[in-house]
mmCIF file of C-alpha atoms in Angstrom:
data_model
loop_
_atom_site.group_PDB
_atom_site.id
_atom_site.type_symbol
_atom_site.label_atom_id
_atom_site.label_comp_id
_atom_site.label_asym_id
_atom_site.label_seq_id
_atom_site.Cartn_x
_atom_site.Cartn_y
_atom_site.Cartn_z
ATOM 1 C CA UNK A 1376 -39.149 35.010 80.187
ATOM 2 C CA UNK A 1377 -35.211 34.956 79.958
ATOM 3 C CA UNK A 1378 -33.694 36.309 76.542
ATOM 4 C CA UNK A 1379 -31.964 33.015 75.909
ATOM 5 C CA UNK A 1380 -33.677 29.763 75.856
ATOM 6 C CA UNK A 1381 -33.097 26.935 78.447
ATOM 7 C CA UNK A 1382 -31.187 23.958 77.181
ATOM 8 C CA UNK A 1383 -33.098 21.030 75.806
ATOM 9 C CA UNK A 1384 -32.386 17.714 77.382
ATOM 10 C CA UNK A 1385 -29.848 15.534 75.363
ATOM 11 C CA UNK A 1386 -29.634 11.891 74.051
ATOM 12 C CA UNK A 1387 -26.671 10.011 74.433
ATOM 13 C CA UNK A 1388 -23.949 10.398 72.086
ATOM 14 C CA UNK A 1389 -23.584 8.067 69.368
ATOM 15 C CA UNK A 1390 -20.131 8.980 68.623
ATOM 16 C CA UNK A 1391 -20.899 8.664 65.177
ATOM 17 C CA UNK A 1392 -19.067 12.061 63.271
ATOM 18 C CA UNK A 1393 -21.303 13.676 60.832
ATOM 19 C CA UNK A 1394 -20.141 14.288 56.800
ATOM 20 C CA UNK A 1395 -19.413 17.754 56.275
ATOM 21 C CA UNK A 1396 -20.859 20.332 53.561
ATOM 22 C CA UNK A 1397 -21.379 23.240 53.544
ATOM 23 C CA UNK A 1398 -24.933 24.585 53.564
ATOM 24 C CA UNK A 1399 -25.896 28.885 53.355
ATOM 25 C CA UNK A 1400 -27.344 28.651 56.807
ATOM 26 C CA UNK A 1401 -23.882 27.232 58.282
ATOM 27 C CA UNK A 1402 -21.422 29.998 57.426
ATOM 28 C CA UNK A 1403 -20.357 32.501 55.032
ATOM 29 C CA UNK A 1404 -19.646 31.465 51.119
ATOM 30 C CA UNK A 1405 -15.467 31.018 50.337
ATOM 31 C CA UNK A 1406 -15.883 31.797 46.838
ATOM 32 C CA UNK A 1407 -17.347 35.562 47.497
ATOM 33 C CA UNK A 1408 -16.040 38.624 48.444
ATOM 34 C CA UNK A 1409 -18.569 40.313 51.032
ATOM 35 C CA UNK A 1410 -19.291 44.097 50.977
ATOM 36 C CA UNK A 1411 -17.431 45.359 54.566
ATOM 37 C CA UNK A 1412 -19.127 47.876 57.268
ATOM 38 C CA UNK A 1413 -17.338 48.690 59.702
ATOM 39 C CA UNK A 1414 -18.784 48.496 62.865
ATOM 40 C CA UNK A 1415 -16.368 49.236 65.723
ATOM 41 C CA UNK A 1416 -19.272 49.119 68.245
ATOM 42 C CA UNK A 1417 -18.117 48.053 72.402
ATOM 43 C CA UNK A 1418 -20.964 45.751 72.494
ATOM 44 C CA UNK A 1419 -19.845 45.143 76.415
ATOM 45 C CA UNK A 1420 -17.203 46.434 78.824
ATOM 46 C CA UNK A 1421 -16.265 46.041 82.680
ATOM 47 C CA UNK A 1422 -13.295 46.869 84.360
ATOM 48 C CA UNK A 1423 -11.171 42.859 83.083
ATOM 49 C CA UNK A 1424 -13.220 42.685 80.055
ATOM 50 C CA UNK A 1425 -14.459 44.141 76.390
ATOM 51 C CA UNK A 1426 -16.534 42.574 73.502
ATOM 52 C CA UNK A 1427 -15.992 44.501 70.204
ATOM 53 C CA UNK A 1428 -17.869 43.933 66.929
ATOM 54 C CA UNK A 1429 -15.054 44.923 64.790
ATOM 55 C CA UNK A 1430 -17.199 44.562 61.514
ATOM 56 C CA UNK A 1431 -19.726 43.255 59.286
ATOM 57 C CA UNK A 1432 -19.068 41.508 56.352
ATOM 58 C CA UNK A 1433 -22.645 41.130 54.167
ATOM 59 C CA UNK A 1434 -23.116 38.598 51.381
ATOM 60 C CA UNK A 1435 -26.751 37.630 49.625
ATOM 61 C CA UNK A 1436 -27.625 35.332 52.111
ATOM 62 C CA UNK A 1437 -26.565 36.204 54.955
ATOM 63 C CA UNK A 1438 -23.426 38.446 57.324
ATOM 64 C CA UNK A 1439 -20.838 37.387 59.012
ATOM 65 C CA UNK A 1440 -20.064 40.123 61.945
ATOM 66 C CA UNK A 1441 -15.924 39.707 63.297
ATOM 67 C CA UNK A 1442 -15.786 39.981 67.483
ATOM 68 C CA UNK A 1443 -12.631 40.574 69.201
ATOM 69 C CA UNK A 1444 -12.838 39.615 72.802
ATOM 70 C CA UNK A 1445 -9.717 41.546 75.128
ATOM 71 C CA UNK A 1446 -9.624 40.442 78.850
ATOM 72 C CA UNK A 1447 -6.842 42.139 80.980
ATOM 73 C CA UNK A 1448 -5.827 41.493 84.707
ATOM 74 C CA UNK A 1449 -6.834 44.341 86.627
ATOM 75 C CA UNK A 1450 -4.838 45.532 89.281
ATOM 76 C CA UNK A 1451 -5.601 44.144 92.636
ATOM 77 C CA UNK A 1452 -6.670 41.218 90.655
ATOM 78 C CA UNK A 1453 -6.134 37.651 92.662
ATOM 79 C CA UNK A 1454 -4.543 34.882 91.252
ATOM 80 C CA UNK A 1455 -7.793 33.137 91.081
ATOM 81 C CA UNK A 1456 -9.955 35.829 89.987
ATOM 82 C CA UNK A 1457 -7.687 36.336 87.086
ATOM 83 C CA UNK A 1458 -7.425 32.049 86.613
ATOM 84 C CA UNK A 1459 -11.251 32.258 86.618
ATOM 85 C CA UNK A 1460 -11.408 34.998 83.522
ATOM 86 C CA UNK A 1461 -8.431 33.305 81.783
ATOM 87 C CA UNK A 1462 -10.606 29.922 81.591
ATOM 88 C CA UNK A 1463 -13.944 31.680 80.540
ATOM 89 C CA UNK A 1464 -12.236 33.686 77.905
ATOM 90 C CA UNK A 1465 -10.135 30.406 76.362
ATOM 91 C CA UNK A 1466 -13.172 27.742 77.238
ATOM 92 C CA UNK A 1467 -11.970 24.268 75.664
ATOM 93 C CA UNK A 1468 -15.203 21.968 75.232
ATOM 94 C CA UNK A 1469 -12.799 19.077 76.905
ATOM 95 C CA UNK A 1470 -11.417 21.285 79.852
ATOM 96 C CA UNK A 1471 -12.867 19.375 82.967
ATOM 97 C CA UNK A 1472 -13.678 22.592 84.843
ATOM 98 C CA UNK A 1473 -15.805 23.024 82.146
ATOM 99 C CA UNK A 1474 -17.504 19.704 81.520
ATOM 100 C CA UNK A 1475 -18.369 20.030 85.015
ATOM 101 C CA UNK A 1476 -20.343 23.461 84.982
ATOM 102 C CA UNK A 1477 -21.801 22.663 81.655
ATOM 103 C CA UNK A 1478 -23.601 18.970 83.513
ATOM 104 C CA UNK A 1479 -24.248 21.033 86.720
ATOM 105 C CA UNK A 1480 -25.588 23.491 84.759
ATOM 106 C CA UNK A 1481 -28.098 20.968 82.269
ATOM 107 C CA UNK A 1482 -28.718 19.058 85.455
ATOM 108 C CA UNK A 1483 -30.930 22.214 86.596
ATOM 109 C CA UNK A 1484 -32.199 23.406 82.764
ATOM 110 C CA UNK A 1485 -30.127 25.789 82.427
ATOM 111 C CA UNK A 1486 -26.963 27.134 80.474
ATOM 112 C CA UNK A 1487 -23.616 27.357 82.508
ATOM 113 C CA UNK A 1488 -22.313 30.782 83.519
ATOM 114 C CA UNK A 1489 -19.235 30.132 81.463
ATOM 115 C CA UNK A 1490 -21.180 29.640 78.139
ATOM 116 C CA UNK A 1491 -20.496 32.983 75.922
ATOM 117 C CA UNK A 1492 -24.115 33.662 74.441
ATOM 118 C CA UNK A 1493 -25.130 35.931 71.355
ATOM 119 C CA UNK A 1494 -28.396 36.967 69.646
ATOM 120 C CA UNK A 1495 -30.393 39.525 67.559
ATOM 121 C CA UNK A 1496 -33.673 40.698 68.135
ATOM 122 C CA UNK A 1497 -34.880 41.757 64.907
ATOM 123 C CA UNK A 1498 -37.124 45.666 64.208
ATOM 124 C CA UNK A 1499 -40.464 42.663 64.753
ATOM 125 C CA UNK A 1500 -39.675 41.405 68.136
ATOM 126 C CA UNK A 1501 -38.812 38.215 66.650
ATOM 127 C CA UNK A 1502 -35.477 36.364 68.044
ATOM 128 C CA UNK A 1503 -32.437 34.580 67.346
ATOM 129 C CA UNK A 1504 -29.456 33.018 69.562
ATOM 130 C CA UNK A 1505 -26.286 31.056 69.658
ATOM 131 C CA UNK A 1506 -28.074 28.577 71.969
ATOM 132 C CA UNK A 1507 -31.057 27.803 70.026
ATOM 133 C CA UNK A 1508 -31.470 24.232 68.839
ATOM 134 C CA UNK A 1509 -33.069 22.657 66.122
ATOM 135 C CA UNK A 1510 -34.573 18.963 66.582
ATOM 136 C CA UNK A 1511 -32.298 17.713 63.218
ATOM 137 C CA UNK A 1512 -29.201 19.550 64.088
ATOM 138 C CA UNK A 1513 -27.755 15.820 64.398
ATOM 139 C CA UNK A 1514 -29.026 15.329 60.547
ATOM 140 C CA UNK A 1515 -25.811 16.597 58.274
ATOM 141 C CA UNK A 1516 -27.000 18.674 56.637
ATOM 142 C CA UNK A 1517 -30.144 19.091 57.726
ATOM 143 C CA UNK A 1518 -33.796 20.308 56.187
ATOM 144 C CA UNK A 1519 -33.405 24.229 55.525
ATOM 145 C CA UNK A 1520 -34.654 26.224 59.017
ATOM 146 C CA UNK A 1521 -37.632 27.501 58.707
ATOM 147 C CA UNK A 1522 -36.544 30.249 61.207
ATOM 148 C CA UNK A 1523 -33.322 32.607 61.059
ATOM 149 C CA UNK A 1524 -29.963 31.179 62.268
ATOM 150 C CA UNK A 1525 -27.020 32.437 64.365
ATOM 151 C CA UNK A 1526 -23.656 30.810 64.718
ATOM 152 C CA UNK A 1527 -20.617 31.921 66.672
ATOM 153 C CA UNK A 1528 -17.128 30.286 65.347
ATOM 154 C CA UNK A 1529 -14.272 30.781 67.876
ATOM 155 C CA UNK A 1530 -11.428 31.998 64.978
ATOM 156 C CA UNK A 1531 -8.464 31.947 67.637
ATOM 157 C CA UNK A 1532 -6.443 33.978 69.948
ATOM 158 C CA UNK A 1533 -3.080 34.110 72.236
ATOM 159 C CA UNK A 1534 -1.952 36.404 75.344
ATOM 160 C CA UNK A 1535 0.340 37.079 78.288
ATOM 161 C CA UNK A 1536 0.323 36.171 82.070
ATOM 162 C CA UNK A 1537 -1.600 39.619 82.089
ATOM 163 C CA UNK A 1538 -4.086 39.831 79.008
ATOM 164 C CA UNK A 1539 -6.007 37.718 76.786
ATOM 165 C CA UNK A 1540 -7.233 38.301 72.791
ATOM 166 C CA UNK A 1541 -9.483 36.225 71.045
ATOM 167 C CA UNK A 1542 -11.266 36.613 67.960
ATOM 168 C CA UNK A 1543 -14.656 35.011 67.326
ATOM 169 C CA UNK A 1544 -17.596 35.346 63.729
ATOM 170 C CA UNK A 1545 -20.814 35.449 64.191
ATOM 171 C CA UNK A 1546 -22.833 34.277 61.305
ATOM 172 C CA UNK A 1547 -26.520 35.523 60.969
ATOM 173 C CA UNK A 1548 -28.597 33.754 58.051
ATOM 174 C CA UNK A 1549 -30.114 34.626 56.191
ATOM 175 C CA UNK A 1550 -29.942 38.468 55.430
ATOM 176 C CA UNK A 1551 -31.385 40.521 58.252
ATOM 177 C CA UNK A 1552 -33.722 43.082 56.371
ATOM 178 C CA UNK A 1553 -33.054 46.684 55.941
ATOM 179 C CA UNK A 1554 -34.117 47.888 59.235
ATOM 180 C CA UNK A 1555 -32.443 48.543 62.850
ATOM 181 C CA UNK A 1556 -32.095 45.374 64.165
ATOM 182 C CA UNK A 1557 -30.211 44.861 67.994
ATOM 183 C CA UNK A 1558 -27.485 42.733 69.145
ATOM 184 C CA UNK A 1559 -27.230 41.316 72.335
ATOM 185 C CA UNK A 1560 -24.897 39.547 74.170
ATOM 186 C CA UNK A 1561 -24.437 37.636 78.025
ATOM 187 C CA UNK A 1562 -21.816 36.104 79.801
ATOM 188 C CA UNK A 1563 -22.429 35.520 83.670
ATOM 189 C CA UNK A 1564 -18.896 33.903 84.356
ATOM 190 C CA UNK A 1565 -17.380 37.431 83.234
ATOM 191 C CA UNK A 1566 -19.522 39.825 84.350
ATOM 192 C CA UNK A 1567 -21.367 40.549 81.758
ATOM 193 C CA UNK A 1568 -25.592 41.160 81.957
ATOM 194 C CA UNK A 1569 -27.791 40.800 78.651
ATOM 195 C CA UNK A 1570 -26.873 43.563 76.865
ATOM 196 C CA UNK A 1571 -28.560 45.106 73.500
ATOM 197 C CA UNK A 1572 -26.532 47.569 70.745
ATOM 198 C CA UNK A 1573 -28.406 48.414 67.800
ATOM 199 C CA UNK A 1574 -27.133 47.573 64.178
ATOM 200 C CA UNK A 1575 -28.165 49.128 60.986
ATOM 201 C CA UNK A 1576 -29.558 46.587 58.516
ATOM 202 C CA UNK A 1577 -30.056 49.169 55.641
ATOM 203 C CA UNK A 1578 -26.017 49.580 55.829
ATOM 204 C CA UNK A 1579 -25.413 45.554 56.030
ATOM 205 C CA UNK A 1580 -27.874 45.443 52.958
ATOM 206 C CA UNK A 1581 -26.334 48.056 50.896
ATOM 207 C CA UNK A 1582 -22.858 46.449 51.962
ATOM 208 C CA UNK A 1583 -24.853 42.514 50.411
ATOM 209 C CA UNK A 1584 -25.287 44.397 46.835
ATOM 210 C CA UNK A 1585 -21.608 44.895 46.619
ATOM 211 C CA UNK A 1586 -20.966 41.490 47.255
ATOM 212 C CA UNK A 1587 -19.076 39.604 44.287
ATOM 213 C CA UNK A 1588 -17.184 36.263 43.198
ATOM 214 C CA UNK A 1589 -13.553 36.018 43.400
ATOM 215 C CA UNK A 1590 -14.120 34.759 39.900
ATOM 216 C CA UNK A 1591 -16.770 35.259 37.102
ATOM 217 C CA UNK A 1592 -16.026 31.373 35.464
#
């Protein structure tokens, strides 16, 4: 059984744009200041590409954990090996090249190669992804899951002719619990196999309690 689960088949799109508000199991509170652990774990490296967990910022209800994503052009690199990384690593939902793997891709059941993937398998076996779905995720905002969630937020980036930087959040709700818990992350188009590093919840916990307002009123 693969890691990540397949896909489900879609509707057609309404087109209709959903209200937005802000709900714990979307993303990390603005009026709090989160305990910080630094993590500075290489959750993945080849020879064009590291994924670094930079840190974890905890709150009550849930941590967000920073990624910083460097791609370089290797030597020996061709034009079109290096095109190919540049695309994965920027990955616009409207690029065509794209839009085109993603259908290929759904048309067999499965995610494409270019789709950046994340999850944690928690100290119980138990698991949570980036590509899990939910059958109201088109309901804003939605009943409360009745399972953990994991989001990953693409926060921005730049680079060169020769290197690429981008900076993504992961946000796992609610609160993992105060045990080892393991990362893991995938991305075919880059070169990267499912790959597990472990986390310590007991220091993302400790990190929740000093959580505080930006203001006691």
């Amino acid at each position: 059984m693969d890691f990540f689960p397949p896909p489900l088949p879609r509707d057609e799109e309404t087109g209709d744009e959903l209200e937005f508000a802000r709900v714990p199991w979307d993303g990390a509170p603005e009026d709090v200041i989160g305990g910080v652990v630094p993590l500075e774990r290489v959750l993945a490296r080849n020879d064009h590409l590291a994924i670094v967990a930079t840190q974890a910022v905890a709150y009550a209800d849930g941590v967000e954990i920073g990624l910083r994503l460097r791609a370089r052009r290797r030597p020996g690199m061709s034009r079109e090996e290096w095109a190919l990384v540049s695309r994965g690593m920027w990955g616009f939902d409207d690029d065509p090249w794209h839009v085109a793997q993603a259908e290929a891709a759904a048309a067999q059941g499965r995610h494409p190669d270019g789709l950046l993937r994340f999850g944690v398998r928690f100290a119980d076996g138990s698991v949570v992804t980036t590509v899990d779905e939910r059958e109201d995720e088109d309901e804003w905002p939605g009943r409360r899951p009745e399972r953990p969630v994991l989001c990953l937020s693409e926060e921005g980036g730049g680079g060169s002719g020769e290197n690429v930087d981008t900076e993504h959040t992961l946000w796992l709700w609610p609160l993992p619990p105060p045990q080892l818990f393991e990362l893991a992350v995938e991305w075919p188009l880059l070169g990267v196999e499912l790959t597990f590093t472990p986390l310590d919840g007991a220091e993302i916990a400790a990190a929740a309690a000093r959580a505080r307002p930006f203001w006691d009123d």
